[in-house]
Amino acid sequence: MNCEKIIIRALLLVGCNNKQNSSQKLTEYRDYDTQNQEITTLNYLTTNTSVDIRVVANFVDALLEYDADGKLIGDLAKDYSHNEDATEWTFKLRDGLKWVTHTGEVYGDVTAEDFVSGIKYILTASNGSQNVNNVTSFLKGANEYYEASKAGTATEELFKNVGVEAVDEKTVKYTLATPKPYFDSVVTYITWFPVNQKFVDEVGPENFGTDKDKILYNGCYRMTDYQNGASKEYVKNEHYWDKKNVPFEKVTVTMLESLNKAYSMYEINELDHASLTQDEIKIQAGNEHLVETRGGGRSAQIYFNYEQVGNENWNQAVSNVNFRKAWFYGVDPTPYHERTNPINPDSLMNNLYTCGVIVKDSKGTYYKDFEELKAYANGLYDEAKFKEAKEKAIEELSAQGVTFPVEVGLPYNSGNQTAEETFLILKDSIEKCLGDDFVTVTGIPYIKSATSEIYEKGLQSIALVGWAPDYNDPYDFLRHMTDTEDGYMNKNYSHISDPTYDALVLEANKIVDLDERYHAFAKAEDYYLQQAYSVPFYVDGHEIQVTRINDYSKPYSFTSVGRKIKFWETKADGYTQEEYAKFAEEAK
């Protein structure tokens, strides 16, 4: 593909900011989010949305956390162990762990019983947690208790069969239904956060997490102010066990209508980082302070809906493997990537269903570089394969009565300028790549929620959506397209069943030896990609920004919990391309 790229010249931009003590580290951090990324709740036991998780991760800690190299280290737990087949996991808590209120008053000790209470809250059906499957997929007896809770027959005696136990005040033990050699990465997620039962009883389960004073804090910060849609304020938790690694005394988050204001606010020192728009990047092309954010783990696909309501022509077409392969080999995502990173759009390319760097084998080889996946290493676009698949699809489907061009319904947020522009770019790219004799893309507008207005009704032909893993194992990607209870993305977007794929994934998930396990998943993924059940489109991160934060000092986790503001290194006059290049090289 011939992609026109903007080349940055490393020229010194004088007066990049007006800090006088440029070598000084920041003691306060000024962040931002766009208003469409406002939190919906502080109830970490019920939410599963990234916008909520990345905020709450600064208030409540897990048993384990990630360091800047992506290694698991102790957090609330000082050490842990598991039995030979990885079905029993025991975590020992640190001494001196405290719960505090939003005003900073000590409420009580964090104990092993708090982790039991968290699991029970999630499994109590009336609490409406979105994280039930994340518990029932792991703990022995959890599904039975949850089903009893839904039926109104749950008892304390039945909960004793659930695989979570406070062995003593500082020891929590989990018993899993099947071996899970990666369970230590699982407990970093919010589902496994603790909760103080006495406090829940005081505020009421239905009110827990509805405001800053309706949760307790045992993490890095306390939320001291919250104006919905406008701002948030956090202050350092002085009773936090590891406060020496909490970099800021105060954090403020300003909610912006769009990204357009962020760069100018950075320039006048109202923000400490800012992602740039495509136009701003072009204007600032000579700025040595333009650096690229670290790559993330969210893998986005064009998901085909195999059961679109009211479009049988599409349903018949997408059931044809050659029709799907024409998309797989023919759609060029570069114009879409250029909206995020016009300098280096290929950095957002993902050729797999998974995030390819989620795990390494014992030899240090990344998952994306496994032999089973080598066919996808150099990209998916292949003009010869595209033309062959397109010709076969037209011949085969025309004989079955399918009419061309096939109408493709793509949702977009009506009234949102950025969303409308993005839709037009995606529409134009698909039609140009595949040919308007093959497909024509029609917009399906929604006002507030694509989920409730479009996806739950099955009105779309395709959806461009992504998944960030809850834990570091290929299963947390590949499970999503199975026709099982774990097939979240399939159930919500695709509605397809392939028993061969399901069997490959489920068999791989039984394997305890990590090398054997990872390569079995790679085999399953190869099969999935050969069928072109979706079209890999991008990974997140790689945005062009200006920043006073070293991204490579942050906790390196692919989950939303990775937004935790801990360990961060800062520089008051901002980082340069040369410095970021060094950080990236050291992180390899």
XYZ file of C-alpha atoms in Angstrom:
588
model
C 0.000 0.000 0.000
C 1.227 3.454 -0.833
C 0.457 5.535 2.211
C 1.385 9.194 2.280
C 3.074 9.938 5.605
C 4.098 13.093 7.358
C 7.715 13.079 8.458
C 8.561 14.914 11.661
C 11.769 16.949 11.645
C 13.404 17.112 15.025
C 13.413 20.900 15.289
C 13.470 22.674 18.604
C 10.221 24.543 19.204
C 11.107 27.467 21.423
C 8.624 28.435 24.116
C 6.817 25.077 24.210
C 5.548 25.941 27.680
C 6.131 28.574 30.268
C 7.352 26.542 33.225
C 10.243 28.377 34.866
C 11.783 25.438 36.713
C 11.846 23.069 33.766
C 13.766 20.244 35.431
C 11.382 20.148 38.369
C 9.095 17.144 38.829
C 5.359 17.687 39.022
C 3.677 17.533 42.419
C 0.204 18.022 40.976
C -1.205 16.465 37.823
C -3.773 18.058 35.535
C -5.553 15.500 33.369
C -8.567 15.588 31.059
C -11.183 13.407 29.470
C -13.851 14.155 26.896
C -17.405 14.412 28.157
C -18.485 11.293 26.299
C -15.998 9.436 28.533
C -17.659 10.484 31.804
C -17.990 7.785 34.448
C -21.347 6.134 35.066
C -20.679 4.783 38.559
C -18.023 4.303 41.232
C -19.414 0.864 42.042
C -16.441 -1.202 40.917
C -18.226 -4.439 41.759
C -20.971 -3.893 39.196
C -19.376 -1.942 36.327
C -17.318 -3.409 33.504
C -16.795 -0.261 31.432
C -13.304 1.108 30.923
C -14.333 4.702 31.635
C -15.350 3.693 35.162
C -12.544 1.234 35.820
C -9.678 3.572 34.984
C -10.997 6.070 37.550
C -11.812 3.651 40.361
C -8.440 1.918 39.959
C -6.947 4.975 41.649
C -9.166 4.577 44.716
C -9.214 0.833 45.423
C -6.314 -1.593 45.110
C -6.112 -5.235 44.083
C -4.149 -8.135 45.509
C -1.509 -7.736 42.785
C -0.532 -5.001 40.319
C 1.763 -4.432 37.340
C 5.016 -2.519 37.285
C 6.302 -0.454 34.361
C 7.778 -3.568 32.715
C 4.448 -5.402 32.781
C 5.536 -7.731 35.597
C 3.121 -8.783 38.323
C 4.139 -7.530 41.747
C 2.536 -7.547 45.170
C -0.054 -4.910 45.963
C -2.409 -5.523 48.886
C -0.942 -9.027 48.931
C 2.721 -9.316 49.925
C 3.054 -12.824 48.476
C 0.997 -15.664 47.007
C 1.198 -19.312 45.974
C -0.804 -21.991 44.180
C -0.993 -25.768 44.168
C 0.456 -27.986 41.442
C -2.531 -27.927 39.074
C -3.296 -24.209 39.660
C -6.745 -24.796 41.139
C -6.006 -23.374 44.613
C -4.505 -19.907 45.031
C -3.564 -18.390 48.380
C -2.743 -14.707 48.952
C -1.175 -13.215 52.098
C -2.121 -9.602 52.870
C 0.300 -6.941 54.044
C 0.171 -5.503 57.536
C -1.347 -2.092 58.178
C -3.809 -1.903 55.249
C -6.527 0.662 55.909
C -9.892 1.691 54.552
C -10.503 5.453 54.658
C -13.461 7.677 53.827
C -13.427 10.301 51.069
C -12.468 12.867 53.749
C -9.439 10.800 54.800
C -10.697 9.402 58.108
C -9.660 5.828 58.886
C -12.710 3.563 58.739
C -11.094 0.205 59.495
C -8.589 -2.462 58.459
C -8.558 -4.215 55.102
C -8.933 -7.921 55.856
C -9.256 -11.181 53.946
C -12.987 -11.155 54.673
C -13.316 -8.063 52.472
C -12.363 -10.121 49.427
C -15.010 -12.689 50.321
C -17.583 -9.885 50.670
C -16.679 -8.552 47.234
C -17.352 -11.912 45.597
C -20.622 -12.324 47.474
C -21.787 -8.859 46.401
C -21.191 -9.728 42.739
C -22.948 -13.089 43.021
C -26.018 -11.539 44.653
C -28.341 -11.170 41.686
C -30.255 -8.178 43.054
C -27.057 -6.085 42.918
C -27.091 -6.296 39.123
C -23.359 -6.763 38.604
C -22.020 -6.909 35.048
C -19.100 -8.975 36.352
C -20.893 -12.180 37.290
C -19.406 -14.178 34.430
C -15.921 -13.084 35.472
C -16.495 -14.874 38.781
C -18.551 -17.878 37.682
C -15.965 -18.663 34.992
C -13.372 -19.235 37.705
C -14.619 -20.061 41.182
C -15.915 -23.442 42.214
C -19.575 -23.266 43.216
C -20.027 -19.668 42.071
C -22.502 -20.379 39.292
C -24.660 -22.535 41.558
C -24.850 -19.769 44.157
C -25.649 -17.106 41.564
C -28.441 -19.195 40.034
C -29.871 -19.758 43.519
C -29.651 -16.022 44.162
C -31.622 -15.320 40.988
C -34.232 -17.848 42.111
C -34.377 -16.416 45.641
C -33.099 -19.637 47.229
C -29.530 -18.643 48.085
C -28.411 -19.369 51.657
C -25.325 -18.755 53.769
C -24.752 -22.501 53.767
C -24.749 -22.577 49.962
C -22.247 -19.696 49.819
C -19.816 -21.827 51.822
C -19.468 -23.946 48.654
C -18.196 -20.969 46.658
C -14.429 -21.105 46.143
C -13.431 -18.063 48.203
C -12.388 -18.242 51.841
C -10.865 -16.017 54.501
C -8.508 -18.557 56.036
C -7.580 -15.992 58.664
C -7.581 -12.204 58.901
C -4.718 -11.838 56.408
C -5.100 -14.906 54.181
C -7.577 -15.242 51.330
C -7.866 -18.479 49.379
C -9.550 -19.089 46.021
C -10.557 -22.551 44.811
C -11.133 -22.733 41.061
C -13.459 -25.042 39.176
C -10.714 -25.887 36.671
C -6.963 -25.195 36.473
C -6.138 -21.590 35.645
C -2.356 -21.067 35.480
C -2.866 -17.354 34.723
C -5.144 -16.613 37.695
C -2.602 -14.231 39.233
C -3.255 -11.834 36.323
C -7.002 -12.297 36.826
C -7.000 -10.890 40.367
C -5.659 -7.528 39.169
C -9.089 -6.794 37.692
C -11.836 -4.882 39.545
C -14.021 -7.966 39.909
C -11.607 -9.195 42.558
C -11.346 -5.934 44.510
C -12.284 -6.031 48.209
C -15.246 -4.321 49.856
C -16.007 -3.600 53.505
C -19.318 -5.295 54.282
C -20.083 -3.083 57.286
C -19.845 0.002 55.059
C -22.019 -1.582 52.347
C -24.663 -2.323 54.966
C -24.520 1.261 56.219
C -25.011 2.930 52.831
C -27.151 0.132 51.401
C -26.093 -2.224 48.569
C -28.187 -0.238 46.096
C -26.396 3.021 47.014
C -22.851 1.670 47.092
C -20.684 3.544 44.590
C -23.301 6.149 43.647
C -21.101 9.033 44.814
C -17.652 9.761 46.233
C -18.885 9.320 49.830
C -20.547 6.005 49.008
C -17.297 4.057 48.671
C -14.264 3.516 50.891
C -10.696 4.016 49.705
C -7.627 1.833 50.236
C -5.702 2.904 47.108
C -3.477 5.736 45.965
C -6.004 8.558 46.085
C -9.301 9.771 47.529
C -11.922 11.560 45.444
C -12.542 14.891 47.155
C -14.654 16.602 44.503
C -16.802 15.404 41.604
C -18.853 17.578 39.267
C -20.490 15.326 36.694
C -19.514 16.332 33.171
C -17.198 19.075 34.455
C -14.372 17.966 36.767
C -12.950 15.559 39.336
C -10.358 16.034 42.055
C -8.251 13.391 43.810
C -5.814 13.837 46.690
C -3.110 11.464 47.885
C -4.284 8.887 50.414
C -1.959 9.433 53.382
C -2.878 6.026 54.787
C -1.959 4.158 51.597
C 0.536 1.352 52.216
C 2.853 2.434 49.360
C 2.445 6.208 49.326
C 6.120 6.733 48.452
C 5.255 5.560 44.933
C 2.217 7.845 44.612
C 3.622 10.704 42.523
C 1.125 13.518 43.076
C -0.374 15.349 46.031
C -3.399 16.221 43.922
C -4.916 15.194 40.595
C -7.530 17.253 38.739
C -9.466 15.962 35.738
C -11.226 18.450 33.469
C -13.979 17.187 31.194
C -13.748 18.694 27.691
C -16.367 18.771 24.958
C -13.784 17.559 22.443
C -10.059 17.058 21.953
C -9.785 20.398 20.164
C -9.105 22.323 23.383
C -6.558 19.990 24.945
C -3.418 21.141 23.131
C -4.003 24.850 23.739
C -4.661 24.114 27.429
C -1.373 22.217 27.601
C 0.443 25.169 26.077
C -0.766 27.505 28.828
C -0.068 24.918 31.561
C -3.677 24.052 32.331
C -3.046 20.399 31.386
C 0.018 18.154 31.712
C -0.571 16.108 28.583
C -2.689 16.391 25.460
C -3.398 14.188 22.467
C -3.413 16.194 19.240
C -5.992 16.198 16.500
C -5.012 15.317 12.948
C -4.928 18.994 11.930
C -2.874 19.990 14.997
C -0.329 17.294 14.231
C 0.184 18.691 10.743
C 0.582 22.220 12.073
C 3.048 21.101 14.779
C 5.057 18.784 12.501
C 8.354 20.384 13.501
C 7.759 20.187 17.244
C 10.323 17.920 18.947
C 7.881 17.486 21.832
C 5.411 15.507 19.712
C 5.727 11.957 21.050
C 3.739 8.770 20.632
C 1.787 7.188 23.469
C 2.727 3.643 24.403
C 0.808 0.899 22.604
C -2.221 -0.580 24.324
C -3.918 -3.959 24.398
C -7.362 -3.132 23.047
C -7.890 -5.031 19.812
C -10.615 -3.700 17.507
C -12.255 -5.621 14.705
C -14.860 -5.120 12.036
C -17.396 -7.551 13.468
C -19.801 -9.049 10.933
C -23.389 -9.526 12.102
C -24.489 -12.870 10.722
C -28.128 -12.328 11.704
C -28.975 -8.741 10.744
C -32.648 -7.951 11.175
C -34.267 -6.868 7.905
C -31.330 -7.516 5.562
C -31.436 -11.101 4.381
C -29.320 -10.247 1.336
C -26.484 -9.309 3.697
C -27.006 -12.384 5.882
C -26.706 -14.680 2.911
C -23.637 -12.855 1.591
C -21.719 -12.819 4.880
C -22.241 -16.550 5.346
C -19.975 -17.033 2.307
C -16.292 -17.404 3.231
C -15.067 -15.764 0.043
C -17.247 -12.710 0.675
C -15.626 -12.396 4.106
C -12.130 -12.993 2.702
C -12.635 -10.137 0.248
C -13.048 -7.864 3.274
C -10.216 -9.572 5.163
C -7.659 -9.085 2.383
C -9.129 -5.993 0.730
C -10.004 -3.374 3.361
C -7.227 -0.874 4.021
C -7.505 0.630 7.541
C -4.800 3.261 6.930
C -7.160 6.235 6.338
C -8.874 5.377 9.621
C -5.547 5.069 11.464
C -4.409 8.442 10.126
C -7.072 10.172 12.189
C -5.220 8.995 15.291
C -1.651 8.984 14.028
C -0.977 10.577 10.621
C 2.760 10.365 11.276
C 2.971 6.616 11.739
C -0.458 5.086 10.971
C 0.964 1.586 10.600
C 1.727 1.549 14.338
C -1.987 0.991 14.968
C -2.149 -2.006 12.668
C -3.265 -5.279 14.199
C -3.242 -8.424 12.095
C -4.768 -10.764 14.669
C -7.920 -11.110 16.729
C -5.895 -10.906 19.930
C -3.458 -8.271 21.054
C -0.303 -9.917 19.738
C 1.946 -8.952 22.648
C -0.334 -10.129 25.441
C 1.972 -13.057 26.335
C 5.383 -14.533 25.568
C 6.428 -18.176 25.625
C 9.323 -19.438 27.752
C 11.777 -18.539 24.966
C 10.680 -14.908 25.084
C 8.783 -15.043 21.796
C 5.698 -12.850 21.599
C 2.409 -14.541 20.733
C 2.170 -12.593 17.439
C 5.495 -14.106 16.329
C 4.508 -17.748 16.875
C 4.962 -20.085 13.931
C 1.209 -20.762 13.845
C 0.534 -17.074 13.115
C 3.419 -16.262 10.757
C 1.063 -15.991 7.764
C -0.307 -12.736 9.232
C 2.981 -11.182 10.335
C 3.360 -8.770 7.420
C -0.201 -7.480 7.248
C -3.476 -8.706 5.825
C -3.859 -6.578 2.715
C -3.211 -8.685 -0.376
C -4.527 -7.444 -3.710
C -4.288 -10.799 -5.475
C -6.086 -12.688 -2.695
C -8.703 -9.924 -2.499
C -9.484 -10.052 -6.222
C -9.670 -13.835 -6.213
C -12.007 -13.886 -3.203
C -14.204 -11.131 -4.637
C -14.622 -12.903 -7.978
C -15.483 -16.197 -6.287
C -17.913 -14.506 -3.915
C -19.797 -12.752 -6.715
C -19.995 -15.963 -8.738
C -21.093 -18.161 -5.841
C -23.528 -15.710 -4.272
C -25.115 -14.544 -7.520
C -25.982 -18.194 -8.215
C -27.741 -18.232 -4.846
C -29.793 -15.125 -5.583
C -27.732 -12.534 -3.717
C -27.854 -9.123 -5.403
C -24.891 -6.765 -5.692
C -23.849 -4.329 -4.423
C -24.676 -5.701 -0.986
C -26.009 -3.036 1.372
C -23.894 -2.720 4.537
C -25.389 -0.975 7.574
C -22.814 0.805 9.771
C -23.864 2.616 13.007
C -22.677 6.118 13.846
C -23.435 8.653 16.573
C -25.697 11.249 14.952
C -24.952 14.825 15.991
C -21.384 14.043 17.061
C -19.108 15.750 14.540
C -16.112 13.504 15.192
C -18.244 10.359 14.933
C -19.871 11.533 11.714
C -16.507 12.356 10.147
C -15.121 8.986 11.219
C -18.136 7.215 9.711
C -17.607 8.958 6.370
C -13.918 8.001 6.336
C -14.736 4.360 7.086
C -17.548 4.280 4.524
C -15.326 5.804 1.854
C -12.455 3.435 2.629
C -14.614 0.297 2.511
C -16.359 1.254 -0.724
C -13.135 2.280 -2.477
C -11.251 -0.821 -1.358
C -13.967 -3.368 -2.105
C -15.626 -1.555 -5.007
C -19.093 -0.033 -5.173
C -20.080 -2.928 -7.429
C -19.551 -5.201 -4.415
C -20.840 -3.257 -1.385
C -22.444 0.040 -0.511
C -22.240 1.349 3.055
C -25.298 2.975 4.599
C -25.234 4.842 7.890
C -27.453 3.742 10.776
C -27.696 6.739 13.134
C -28.155 6.484 16.888
C -28.627 9.273 19.400
C -27.147 8.107 22.707
C -26.352 4.394 22.852
C -25.335 2.152 19.960
C -25.875 -0.820 22.265
C -29.526 -0.168 23.127
C -30.512 1.541 19.881
C -28.685 -0.686 17.385
C -26.818 -3.756 18.613
C -29.415 -5.189 20.995
C -31.920 -4.992 18.125
C -29.525 -6.580 15.622
C -29.901 -3.735 13.123
C -26.256 -3.443 12.009
C -24.379 -5.323 9.296
C -20.985 -4.492 10.764
C -19.643 -2.911 13.941
C -16.175 -1.509 14.575
C -15.615 -2.263 18.261
C -12.772 -3.506 20.420
C -11.940 -5.482 23.524
C -9.290 -4.802 26.144
C -8.400 -7.912 28.156
C -9.350 -8.441 31.782
C -6.297 -10.677 32.252
C -3.185 -11.710 30.369
C -4.102 -14.860 28.527
C -5.171 -15.428 24.886
C -8.380 -17.024 26.142
C -9.653 -13.597 27.200
C -9.724 -12.665 23.528
C -10.514 -15.898 21.731
C -13.348 -16.885 24.059
C -15.349 -13.931 22.802
C -16.212 -15.465 19.456
C -17.199 -18.863 20.815
C -20.833 -19.898 20.961
C -20.649 -20.285 24.744
C -21.475 -18.265 27.845
C -17.999 -16.724 27.547
C -18.683 -15.494 24.013
C -19.496 -11.894 24.923
C -18.594 -10.223 21.610
C -20.257 -12.989 19.619
C -23.494 -12.720 21.584
C -23.569 -8.939 21.309
C -22.368 -8.347 17.754
C -21.916 -11.421 15.542
C -24.296 -14.291 16.421
C -22.356 -17.104 14.761
C -21.614 -20.693 15.690
C -18.672 -22.815 14.576
C -18.272 -26.005 16.666
C -14.748 -26.568 15.282
C -13.557 -23.183 16.524
C -15.320 -23.638 19.863
C -13.618 -26.995 20.381
C -10.151 -25.613 19.555
C -10.552 -22.782 22.066
C -12.069 -24.920 24.808
C -9.389 -27.595 24.457
C -6.625 -24.997 24.594
C -8.176 -23.561 27.751
C -7.764 -26.917 29.524
C -3.979 -26.887 29.114
C -1.969 -25.855 32.183
C 1.549 -25.798 30.724
C 1.867 -22.213 29.481
C 3.964 -22.854 26.364
C 1.678 -25.646 25.214
C -1.351 -23.553 26.115
C -0.272 -20.455 24.198
C 0.582 -22.396 21.062
C -2.752 -24.247 21.191
C -4.512 -20.880 21.283
C -2.414 -19.703 18.330
C -3.631 -22.743 16.395
C -7.228 -21.838 17.253
C -6.644 -18.249 16.188
C -5.125 -19.331 12.893
C -8.286 -21.326 12.168
C -10.452 -18.312 13.070
C -8.492 -15.989 10.794
C -8.590 -18.479 7.929
C -12.390 -18.325 8.138
C -12.232 -14.491 8.186
C -14.969 -14.341 10.809
C -14.003 -10.721 11.531
C -11.526 -8.216 10.106
C -8.664 -7.129 12.410
C -8.497 -3.342 12.321
C -6.400 -1.665 15.019
C -4.856 -1.737 18.456
C -5.185 1.265 20.727
C -2.465 3.618 21.901
C 0.074 5.202 19.522
C -1.619 8.599 19.723
C 0.451 11.699 19.022
C 0.724 13.762 22.186
C 2.650 16.357 24.126
C 3.268 15.334 27.706
C 5.075 15.923 30.973
C 4.559 12.261 31.899
C 6.852 9.368 30.987
C 4.366 6.791 29.676
C 7.021 4.107 30.040
C 7.103 4.611 33.815
C 3.387 3.874 34.204
C 2.051 0.453 35.256
C 2.111 -1.536 32.022
C -1.136 -3.423 31.851
C -3.462 -3.936 28.913
C -6.538 -3.643 31.124
C -8.228 -0.395 32.160
C -6.668 -0.868 35.593
C -3.437 0.096 33.863
C -4.508 3.750 34.087
C -3.543 3.708 37.761
C -1.569 6.855 38.665
C 1.347 5.231 40.444
C 5.123 4.997 39.809
C 4.903 7.816 37.230
C 8.004 9.830 36.346
C 7.492 13.445 35.282
C 9.361 16.346 33.737
C 7.999 19.865 34.028
C 9.095 21.086 30.579
C 7.788 18.022 28.765
C 9.451 15.048 27.103
C 11.037 15.035 23.658
C 11.076 12.566 20.778
C 14.656 11.653 21.587
C 13.777 10.831 25.180
C 10.720 8.780 24.178
C 12.738 6.875 21.579
C 15.150 5.930 24.346
C 12.314 4.858 26.652
C 10.809 2.699 23.901
C 14.149 1.042 23.146
C 14.743 0.273 26.823
C 11.273 -1.241 27.116
C 11.851 -3.813 24.356
